C-alpha positions as a printed NumPy array, in Angstrom:
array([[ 79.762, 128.576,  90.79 ],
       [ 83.058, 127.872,  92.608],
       [ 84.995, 124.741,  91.152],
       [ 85.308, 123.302,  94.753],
       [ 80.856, 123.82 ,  94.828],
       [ 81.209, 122.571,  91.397],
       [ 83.374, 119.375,  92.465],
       [ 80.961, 118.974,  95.088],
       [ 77.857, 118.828,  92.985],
       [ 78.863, 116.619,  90.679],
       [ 80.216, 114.239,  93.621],
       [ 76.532, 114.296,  94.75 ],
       [ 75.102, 113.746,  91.603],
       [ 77.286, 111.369,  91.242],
       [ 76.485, 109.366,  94.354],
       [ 72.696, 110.146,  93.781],
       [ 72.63 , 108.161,  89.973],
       [ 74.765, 105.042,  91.939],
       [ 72.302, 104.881,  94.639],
       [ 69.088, 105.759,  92.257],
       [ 70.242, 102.736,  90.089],
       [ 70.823, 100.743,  92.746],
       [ 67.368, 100.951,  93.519],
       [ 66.048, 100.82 ,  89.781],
       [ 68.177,  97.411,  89.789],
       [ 66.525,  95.498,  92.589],
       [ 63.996,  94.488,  90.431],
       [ 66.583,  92.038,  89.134],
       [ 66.982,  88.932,  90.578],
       [ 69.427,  88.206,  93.539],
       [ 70.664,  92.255,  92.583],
       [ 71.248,  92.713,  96.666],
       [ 73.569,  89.521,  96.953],
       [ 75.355,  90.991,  93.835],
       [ 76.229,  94.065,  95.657],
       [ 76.904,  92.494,  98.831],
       [ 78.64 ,  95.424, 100.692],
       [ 76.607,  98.079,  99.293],
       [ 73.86 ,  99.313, 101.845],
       [ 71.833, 102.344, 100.696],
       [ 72.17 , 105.123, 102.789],
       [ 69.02 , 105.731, 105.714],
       [ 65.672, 106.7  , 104.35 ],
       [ 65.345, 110.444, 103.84 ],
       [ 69.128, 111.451, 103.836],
       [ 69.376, 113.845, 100.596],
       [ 70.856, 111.636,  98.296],
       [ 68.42 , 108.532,  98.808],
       [ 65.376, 110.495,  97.245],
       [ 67.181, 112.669,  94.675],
       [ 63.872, 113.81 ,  93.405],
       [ 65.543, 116.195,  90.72 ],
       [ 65.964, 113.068,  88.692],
       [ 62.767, 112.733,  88.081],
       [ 61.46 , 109.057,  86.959],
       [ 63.978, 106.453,  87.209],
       [ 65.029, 104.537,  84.177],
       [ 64.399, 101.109,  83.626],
       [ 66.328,  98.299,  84.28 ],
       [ 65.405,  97.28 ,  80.305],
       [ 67.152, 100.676,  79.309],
       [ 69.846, 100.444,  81.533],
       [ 70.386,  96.616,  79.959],
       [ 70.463,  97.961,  76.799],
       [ 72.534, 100.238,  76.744],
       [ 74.929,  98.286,  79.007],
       [ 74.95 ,  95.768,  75.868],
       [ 75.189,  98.016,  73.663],
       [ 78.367,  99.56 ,  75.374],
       [ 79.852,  96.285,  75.989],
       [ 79.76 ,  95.53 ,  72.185],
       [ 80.937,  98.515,  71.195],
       [ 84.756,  99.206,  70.41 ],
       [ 84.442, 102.549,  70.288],
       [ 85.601, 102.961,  73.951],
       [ 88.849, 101.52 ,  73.58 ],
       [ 91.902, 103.631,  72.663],
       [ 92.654, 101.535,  69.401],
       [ 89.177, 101.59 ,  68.586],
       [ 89.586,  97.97 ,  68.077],
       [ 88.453,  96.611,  71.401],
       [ 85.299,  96.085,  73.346],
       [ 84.593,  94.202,  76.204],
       [ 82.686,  91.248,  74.266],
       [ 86.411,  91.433,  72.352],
       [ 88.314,  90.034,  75.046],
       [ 84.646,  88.079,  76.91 ],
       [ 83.091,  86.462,  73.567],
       [ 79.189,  86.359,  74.225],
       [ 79.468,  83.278,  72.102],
       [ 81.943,  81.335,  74.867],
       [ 80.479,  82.223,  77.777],
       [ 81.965,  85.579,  78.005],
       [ 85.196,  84.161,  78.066],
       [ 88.081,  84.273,  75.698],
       [ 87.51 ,  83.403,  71.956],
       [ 90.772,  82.354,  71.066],
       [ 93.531,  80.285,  72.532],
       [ 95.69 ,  82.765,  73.419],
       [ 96.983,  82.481,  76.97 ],
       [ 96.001,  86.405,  77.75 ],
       [ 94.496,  88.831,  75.038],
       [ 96.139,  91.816,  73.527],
       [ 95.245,  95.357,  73.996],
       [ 96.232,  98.782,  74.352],
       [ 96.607, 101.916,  72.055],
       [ 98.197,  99.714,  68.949],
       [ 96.618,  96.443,  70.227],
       [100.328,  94.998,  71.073],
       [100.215,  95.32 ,  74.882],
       [ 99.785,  92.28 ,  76.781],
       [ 99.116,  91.382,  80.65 ],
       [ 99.841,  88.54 ,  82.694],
       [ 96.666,  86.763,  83.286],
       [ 93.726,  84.863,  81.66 ],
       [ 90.277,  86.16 ,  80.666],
       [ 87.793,  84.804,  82.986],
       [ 84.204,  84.218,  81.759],
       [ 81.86 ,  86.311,  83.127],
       [ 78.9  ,  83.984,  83.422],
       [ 78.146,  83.191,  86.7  ],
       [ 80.339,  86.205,  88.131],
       [ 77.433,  87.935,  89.081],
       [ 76.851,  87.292,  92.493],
       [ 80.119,  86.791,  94.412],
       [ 80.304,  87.94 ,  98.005],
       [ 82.211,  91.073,  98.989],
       [ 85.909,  90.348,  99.656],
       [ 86.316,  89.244, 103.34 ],
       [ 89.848,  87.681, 104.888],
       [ 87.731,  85.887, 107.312],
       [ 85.02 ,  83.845, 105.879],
       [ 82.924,  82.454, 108.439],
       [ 80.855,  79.388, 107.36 ],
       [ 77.639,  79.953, 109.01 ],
       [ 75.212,  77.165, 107.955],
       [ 77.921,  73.812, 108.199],
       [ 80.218,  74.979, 111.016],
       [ 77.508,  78.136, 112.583],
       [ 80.515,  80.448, 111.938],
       [ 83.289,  78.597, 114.013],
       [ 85.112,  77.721, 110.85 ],
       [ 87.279,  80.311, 109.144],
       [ 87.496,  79.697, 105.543],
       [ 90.052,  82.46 , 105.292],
       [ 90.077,  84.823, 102.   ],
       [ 86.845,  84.975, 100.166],
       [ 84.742,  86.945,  97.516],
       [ 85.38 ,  89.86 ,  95.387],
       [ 86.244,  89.73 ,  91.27 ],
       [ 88.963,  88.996,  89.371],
       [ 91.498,  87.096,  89.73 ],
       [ 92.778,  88.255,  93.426],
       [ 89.202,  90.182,  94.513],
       [ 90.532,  93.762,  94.263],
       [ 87.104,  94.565,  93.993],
       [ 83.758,  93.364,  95.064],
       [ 81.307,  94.878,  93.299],
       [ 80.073,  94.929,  89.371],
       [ 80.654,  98.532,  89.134],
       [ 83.814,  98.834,  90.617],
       [ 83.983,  96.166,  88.751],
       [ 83.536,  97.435,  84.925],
       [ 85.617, 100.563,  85.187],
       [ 89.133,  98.061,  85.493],
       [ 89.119,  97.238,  81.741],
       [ 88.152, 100.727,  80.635],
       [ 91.217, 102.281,  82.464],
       [ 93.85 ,  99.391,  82.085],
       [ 96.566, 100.207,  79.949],
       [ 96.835,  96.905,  79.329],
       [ 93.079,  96.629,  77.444],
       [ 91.098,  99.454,  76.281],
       [ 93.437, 102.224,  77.621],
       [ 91.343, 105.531,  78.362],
       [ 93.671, 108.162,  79.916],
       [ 90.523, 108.653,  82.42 ],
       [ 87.085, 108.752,  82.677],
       [ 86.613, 112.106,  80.727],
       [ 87.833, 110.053,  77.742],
       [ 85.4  , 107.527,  78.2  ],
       [ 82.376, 109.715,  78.17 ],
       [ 83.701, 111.77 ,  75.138],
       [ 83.637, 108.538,  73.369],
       [ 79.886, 107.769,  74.043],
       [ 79.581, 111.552,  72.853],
       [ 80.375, 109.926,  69.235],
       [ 78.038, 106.957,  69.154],
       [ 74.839, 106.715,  67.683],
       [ 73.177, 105.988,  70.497],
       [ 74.76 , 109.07 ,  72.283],
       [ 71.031, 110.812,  72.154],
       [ 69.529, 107.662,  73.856],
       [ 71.445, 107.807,  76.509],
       [ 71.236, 111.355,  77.529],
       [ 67.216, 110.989,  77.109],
       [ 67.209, 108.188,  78.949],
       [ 69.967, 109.224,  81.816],
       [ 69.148, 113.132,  81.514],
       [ 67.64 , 115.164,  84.803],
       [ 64.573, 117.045,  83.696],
       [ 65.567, 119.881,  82.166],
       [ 69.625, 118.902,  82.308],
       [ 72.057, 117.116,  80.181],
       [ 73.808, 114.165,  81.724],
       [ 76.874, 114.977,  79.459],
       [ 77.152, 118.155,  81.062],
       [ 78.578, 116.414,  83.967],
       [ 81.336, 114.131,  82.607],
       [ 81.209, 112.013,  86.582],
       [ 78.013, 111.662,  86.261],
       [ 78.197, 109.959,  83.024],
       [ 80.85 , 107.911,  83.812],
       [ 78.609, 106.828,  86.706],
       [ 76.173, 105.909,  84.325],
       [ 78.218, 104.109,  81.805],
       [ 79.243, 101.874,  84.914],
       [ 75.116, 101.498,  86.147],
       [ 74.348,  99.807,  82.498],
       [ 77.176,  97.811,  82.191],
       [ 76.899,  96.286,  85.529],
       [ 72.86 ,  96.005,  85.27 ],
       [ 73.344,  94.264,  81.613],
       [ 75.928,  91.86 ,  83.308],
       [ 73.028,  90.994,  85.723],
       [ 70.439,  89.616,  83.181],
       [ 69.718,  86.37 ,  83.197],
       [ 69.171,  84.539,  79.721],
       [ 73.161,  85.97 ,  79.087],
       [ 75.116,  86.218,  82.16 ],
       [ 73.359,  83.   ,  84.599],
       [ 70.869,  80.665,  82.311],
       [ 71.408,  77.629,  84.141],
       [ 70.882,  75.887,  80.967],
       [ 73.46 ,  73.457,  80.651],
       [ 72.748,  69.412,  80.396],
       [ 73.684,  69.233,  84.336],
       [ 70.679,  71.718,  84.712],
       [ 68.432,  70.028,  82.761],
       [ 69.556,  66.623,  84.475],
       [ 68.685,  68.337,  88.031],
       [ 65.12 ,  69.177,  86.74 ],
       [ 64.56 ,  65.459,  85.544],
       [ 64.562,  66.634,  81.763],
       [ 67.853,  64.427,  80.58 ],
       [ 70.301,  61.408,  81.273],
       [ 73.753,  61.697,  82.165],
       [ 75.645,  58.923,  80.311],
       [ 77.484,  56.466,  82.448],
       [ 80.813,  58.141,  81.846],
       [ 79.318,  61.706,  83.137],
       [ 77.84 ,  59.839,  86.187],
       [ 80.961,  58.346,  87.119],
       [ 83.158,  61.73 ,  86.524],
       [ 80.249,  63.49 ,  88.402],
       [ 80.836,  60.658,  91.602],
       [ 84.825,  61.381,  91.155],
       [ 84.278,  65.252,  91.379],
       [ 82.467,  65.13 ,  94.797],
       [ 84.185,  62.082,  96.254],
       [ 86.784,  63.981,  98.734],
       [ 88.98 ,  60.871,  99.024],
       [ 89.187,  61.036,  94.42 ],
       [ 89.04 ,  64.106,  92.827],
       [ 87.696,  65.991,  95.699],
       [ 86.757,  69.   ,  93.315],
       [ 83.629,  69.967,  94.962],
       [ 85.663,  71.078,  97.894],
       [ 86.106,  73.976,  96.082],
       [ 83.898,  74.263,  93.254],
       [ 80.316,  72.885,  95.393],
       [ 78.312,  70.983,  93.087],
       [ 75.257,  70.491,  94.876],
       [ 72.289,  72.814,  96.021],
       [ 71.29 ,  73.38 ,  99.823],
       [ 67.655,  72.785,  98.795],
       [ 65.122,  72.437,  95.87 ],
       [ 64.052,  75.544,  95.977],
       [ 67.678,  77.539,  95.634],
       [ 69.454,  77.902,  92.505],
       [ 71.482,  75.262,  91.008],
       [ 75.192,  75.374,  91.927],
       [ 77.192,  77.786,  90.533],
       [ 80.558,  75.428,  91.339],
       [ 82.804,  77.977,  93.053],
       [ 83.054,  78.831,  96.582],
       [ 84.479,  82.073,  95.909],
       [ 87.575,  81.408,  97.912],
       [ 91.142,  81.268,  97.147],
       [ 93.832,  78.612,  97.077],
       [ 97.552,  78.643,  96.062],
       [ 97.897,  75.522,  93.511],
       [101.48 ,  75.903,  92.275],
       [100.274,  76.312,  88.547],
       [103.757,  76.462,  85.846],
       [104.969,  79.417,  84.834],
       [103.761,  80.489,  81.414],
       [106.718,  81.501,  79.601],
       [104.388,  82.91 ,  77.17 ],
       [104.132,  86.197,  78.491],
       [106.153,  88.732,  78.697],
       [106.269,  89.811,  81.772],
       [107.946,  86.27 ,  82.796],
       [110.486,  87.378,  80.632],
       [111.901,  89.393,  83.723],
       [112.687,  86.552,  85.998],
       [112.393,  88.147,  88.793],
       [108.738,  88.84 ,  88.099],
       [106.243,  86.599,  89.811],
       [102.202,  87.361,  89.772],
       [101.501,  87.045,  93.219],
       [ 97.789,  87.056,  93.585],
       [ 96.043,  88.072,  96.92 ],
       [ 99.554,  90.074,  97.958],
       [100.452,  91.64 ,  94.755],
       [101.251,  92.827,  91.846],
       [ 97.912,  94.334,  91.142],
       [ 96.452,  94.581,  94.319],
       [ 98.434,  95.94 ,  96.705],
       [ 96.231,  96.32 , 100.124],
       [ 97.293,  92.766, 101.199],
       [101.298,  92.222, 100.627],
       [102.407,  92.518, 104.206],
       [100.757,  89.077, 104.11 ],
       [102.815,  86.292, 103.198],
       [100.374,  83.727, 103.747],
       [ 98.521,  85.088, 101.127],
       [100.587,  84.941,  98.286],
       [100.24 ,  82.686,  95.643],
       [ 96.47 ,  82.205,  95.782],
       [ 94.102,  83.034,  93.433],
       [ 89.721,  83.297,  93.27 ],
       [ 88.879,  79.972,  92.506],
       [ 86.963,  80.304,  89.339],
       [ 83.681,  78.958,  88.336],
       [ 83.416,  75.642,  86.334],
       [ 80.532,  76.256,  84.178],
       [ 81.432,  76.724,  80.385],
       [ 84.712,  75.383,  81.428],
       [ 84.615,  72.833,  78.464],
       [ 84.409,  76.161,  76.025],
       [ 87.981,  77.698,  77.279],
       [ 91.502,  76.68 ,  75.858],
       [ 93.563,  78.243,  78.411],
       [ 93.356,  77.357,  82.048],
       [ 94.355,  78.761,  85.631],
       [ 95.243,  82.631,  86.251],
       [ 98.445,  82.344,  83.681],
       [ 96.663,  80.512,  81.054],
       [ 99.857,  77.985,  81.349],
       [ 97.727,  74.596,  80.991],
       [ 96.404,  74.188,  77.484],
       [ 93.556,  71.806,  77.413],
       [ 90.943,  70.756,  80.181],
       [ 92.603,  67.274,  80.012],
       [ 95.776,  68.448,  81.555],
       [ 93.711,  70.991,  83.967],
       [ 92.605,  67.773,  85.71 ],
       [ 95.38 ,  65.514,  85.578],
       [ 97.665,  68.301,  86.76 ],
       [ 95.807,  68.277,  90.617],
       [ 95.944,  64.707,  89.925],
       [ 99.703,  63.569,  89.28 ],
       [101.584,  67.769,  90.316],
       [103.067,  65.744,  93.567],
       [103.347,  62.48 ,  91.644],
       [104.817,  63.04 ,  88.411],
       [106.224,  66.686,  88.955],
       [108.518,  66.948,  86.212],
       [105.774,  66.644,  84.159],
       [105.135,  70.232,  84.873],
       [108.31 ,  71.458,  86.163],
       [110.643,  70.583,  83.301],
       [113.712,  71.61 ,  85.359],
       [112.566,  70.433,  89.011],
       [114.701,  67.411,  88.458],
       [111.625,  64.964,  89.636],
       [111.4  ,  67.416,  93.06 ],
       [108.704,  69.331,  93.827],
       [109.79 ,  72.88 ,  92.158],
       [107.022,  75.576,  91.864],
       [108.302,  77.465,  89.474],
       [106.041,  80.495,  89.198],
       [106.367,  81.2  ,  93.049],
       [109.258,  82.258,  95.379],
       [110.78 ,  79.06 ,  97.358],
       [109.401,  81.124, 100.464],
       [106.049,  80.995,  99.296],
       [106.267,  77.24 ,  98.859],
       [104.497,  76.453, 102.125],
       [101.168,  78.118, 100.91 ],
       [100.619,  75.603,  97.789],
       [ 97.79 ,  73.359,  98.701],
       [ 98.96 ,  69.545,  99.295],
       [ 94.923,  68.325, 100.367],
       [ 93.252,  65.837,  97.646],
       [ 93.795,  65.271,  95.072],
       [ 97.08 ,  66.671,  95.154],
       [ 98.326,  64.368,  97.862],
       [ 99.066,  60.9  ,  96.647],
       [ 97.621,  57.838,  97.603],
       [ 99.728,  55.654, 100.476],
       [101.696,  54.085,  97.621],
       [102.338,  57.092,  95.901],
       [100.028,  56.712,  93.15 ],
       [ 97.875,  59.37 ,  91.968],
       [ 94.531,  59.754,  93.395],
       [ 92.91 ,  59.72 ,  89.646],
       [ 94.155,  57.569,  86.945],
       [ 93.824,  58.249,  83.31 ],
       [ 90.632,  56.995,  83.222],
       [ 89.083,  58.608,  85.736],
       [ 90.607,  61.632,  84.642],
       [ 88.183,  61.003,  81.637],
       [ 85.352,  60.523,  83.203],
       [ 85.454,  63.776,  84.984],
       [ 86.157,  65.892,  81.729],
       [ 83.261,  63.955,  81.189],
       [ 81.287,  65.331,  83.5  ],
       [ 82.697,  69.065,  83.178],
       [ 81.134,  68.855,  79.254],
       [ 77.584,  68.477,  81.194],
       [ 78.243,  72.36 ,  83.004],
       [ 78.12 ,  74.11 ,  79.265],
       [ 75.695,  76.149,  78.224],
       [ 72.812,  75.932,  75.623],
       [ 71.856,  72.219,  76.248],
       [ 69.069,  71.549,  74.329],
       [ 67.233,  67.94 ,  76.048],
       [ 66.14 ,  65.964,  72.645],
       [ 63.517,  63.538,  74.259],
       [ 61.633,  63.908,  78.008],
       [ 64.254,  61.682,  79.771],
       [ 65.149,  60.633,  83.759],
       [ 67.955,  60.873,  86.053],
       [ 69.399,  58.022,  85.72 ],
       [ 72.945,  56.287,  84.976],
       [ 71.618,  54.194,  82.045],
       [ 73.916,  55.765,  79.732],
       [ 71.59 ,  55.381,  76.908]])
């Protein structure tokens, strides 16, 4: 066989396994709103039915394995590093430590320039979109503007693309390329398994290195889509919404400062409210993006270079959007479930406790040299180019009240950390109890 026929073989194959497990996966929940973006091809084109695979696998042996593989450091360069390293199964698949971003690399030394976002919750964003049209409040005549995707800036929109970023990054477990990654699952001792499992009849998957990779991508993204890990909705706010506990009268009162849009105004942006009983519970994110003016964290390194500035939407890492200006600066606005678990806040990991992650949208236009140490009481962004300046958000809470107060004083401030604690995890109601403000 040719290498170009070759190439071309295992491009099908490699296409086939996607679209096979794409299939295998719908029998998880909300699966086709997870891979918004990703139609199958018609019914009866060649690689639809690619009978030579025989039966499918299961979405149980595709989870397990995907665990498995996520646990495992054996795919990282240093051998040190696997993806629960960096997303602790134990914090909400978010960081373990306090560290502002985690190291990695071949010697475990390197270091990037943003935060570890949890993966709970991450599993169903929309695909990227510049123009996000709000169909059910405005019947699409309102154009949210950049929306969707993972990570940080949305370079990507789907769970597969999705799990190949950390595998490749220099920056975390540092394979030279995908050949490297498979010839690491060669060496594990579930390398058998998975070529049972994953094999054609009569083939071996590892003969086909793409294929594999393909593969290694299908189980991680199908264990990130199981429910009792990755979206529980389990957390005291949960069990408030099914009548099964009592928010105390500080949660209530954060809870009416989070959705008040003349307060806190935080549900603007992270929605805390289902459209009806019968969808899920919020996930509190809109999946959109918004410039806040967060410090500059002269933690990392690369803010050594001052002339380095972590753009977002328009750059560094993604690069499809810098001829727009208007985009830079903004960031995905994260989830805030498990928020109470994390130690580091925003993109840079800059703000240190969730304390300070409220009361800076509360007092960043009131009090600014609180978090601009050398803004001399002005306004002085210092992690984005003056230019840029006009994209920070000023709505509320940001902008002060008439007398220049902030919109949330310290108390208040409380009462909505208050109210974050309820959005963690693992809540476990002591007594049958009702929704009410009682506090006791």
């Amino acid at each position: 066989m040719s290498p170009g026929a070759s190439r071309s073989r295992r491009a099908l194959n490699a296409g086939a396994i996607a679209l096979v497990a794409l299939a295998s996966l719908f029998a998880v929940a909300h699966l086709a709103q997870a891979c918004s973006g990703n139609a199958p091809e018609p019914t009866g084109t060649e690689t639809h039915f690619p009978l030579m695979y025989g039966d499918r696998p299961t979405v149980a042996q595709l989870s397990d394995l995907g665990r498995r593989i996520f646990m495992d450091p054996a795919y990282s360069a240093s051998g040190r590093q696997s993806c629960a390293s960096c997303h602790d199964p134990a914090r909400a698949f978010g960081p373990t430590d306090a560290r502002a971003v985690q190291p990695g690399g071949p010697n475990m030394d390197r270091l990037g320039f943003r935060n570890t976002p949890s993966l709970r919750y991450a599993h169903a964003p929309i695909a990227f979109t510049q123009h996000f049209l709000e169909s059910e409040v405005t019947l699409g005549q309102d154009d949210e503007g950049p929306t969707g995707g993972r990570t940080w800036d949305g370079r990507v929109s789907t769970a597969h693309d999705q799990a190949l970023m950390p595998l490749m990054d220099a920056n975390e477990m540092a394979n030279a390329d995908g050949a490297a990654v498979v010839q690491r699952l060669r060496t594990t001792s579930y390398a058998d398994e998975f070529r049972q499992v994953l094999s054609a009849p009569g083939e071996n998957v590892f003969d086909d290195p793409d294929s594999t990779l393909v593969w290694v991508t299908v189980a991680l993204e199908t264990y990130e889509q199981t429910a009792p890990d990755f979206h529980p909705f389990d957390s005291k706010f949960d069990a408030w919404l099914n009548d099964k506990a009592t928010l105390s009268a500080a949660e209530m009162r954060g809870m009416a400062l989070f959705n008040d849009m003349k307060k806190g105004n935080c549900a603007s942006c992270h929605p805390s409210t289902r459209k009806a009983s019968t969808n899920r519970p919020p996930i509190f994110t809109d999946f959109g993006f918004v410039a806040l003016g967060v410090p500059r964290n002269p933690e990392l390194p690369a803010n050594r270079d001052p002339a380095f500035f972590d753009l977002g939407l328009c750059g560094p890492l993604r690069t499809d959007l810098a001829s727009h200006p208007e985009y830079c600066g903004m960031f995905r606005t994260p989830s805030l479930r498990n928020v109470a678990l994390r130690k580091r806040f925003f993109h840079n990991g800059a703000i240190r406790s969730l304390r300070d992650a409220v009361a800076f949208y509360a007092t960043r236009d009131t009090t600014p040299a609180r978090w601009y140490p050398h803004s001399d009481g002005q306004a002085g962004y210092d992690d984005l180019p003056p230019k840029y300046w006009p994209n920070v958000s000023h709505e509320v809470p940001f902008a002060p009240l008439p007398d220049g107060r902030p919109r949330l004083n310290d108390k208040e401030i409380d009462d909505i950390v208050a109210f974050l604690g309820t959005l963690t995890d693992g809540y476990k109601p002591r007594v049958a109890a009702t929704r009410t403000a009682s506090g006791k």
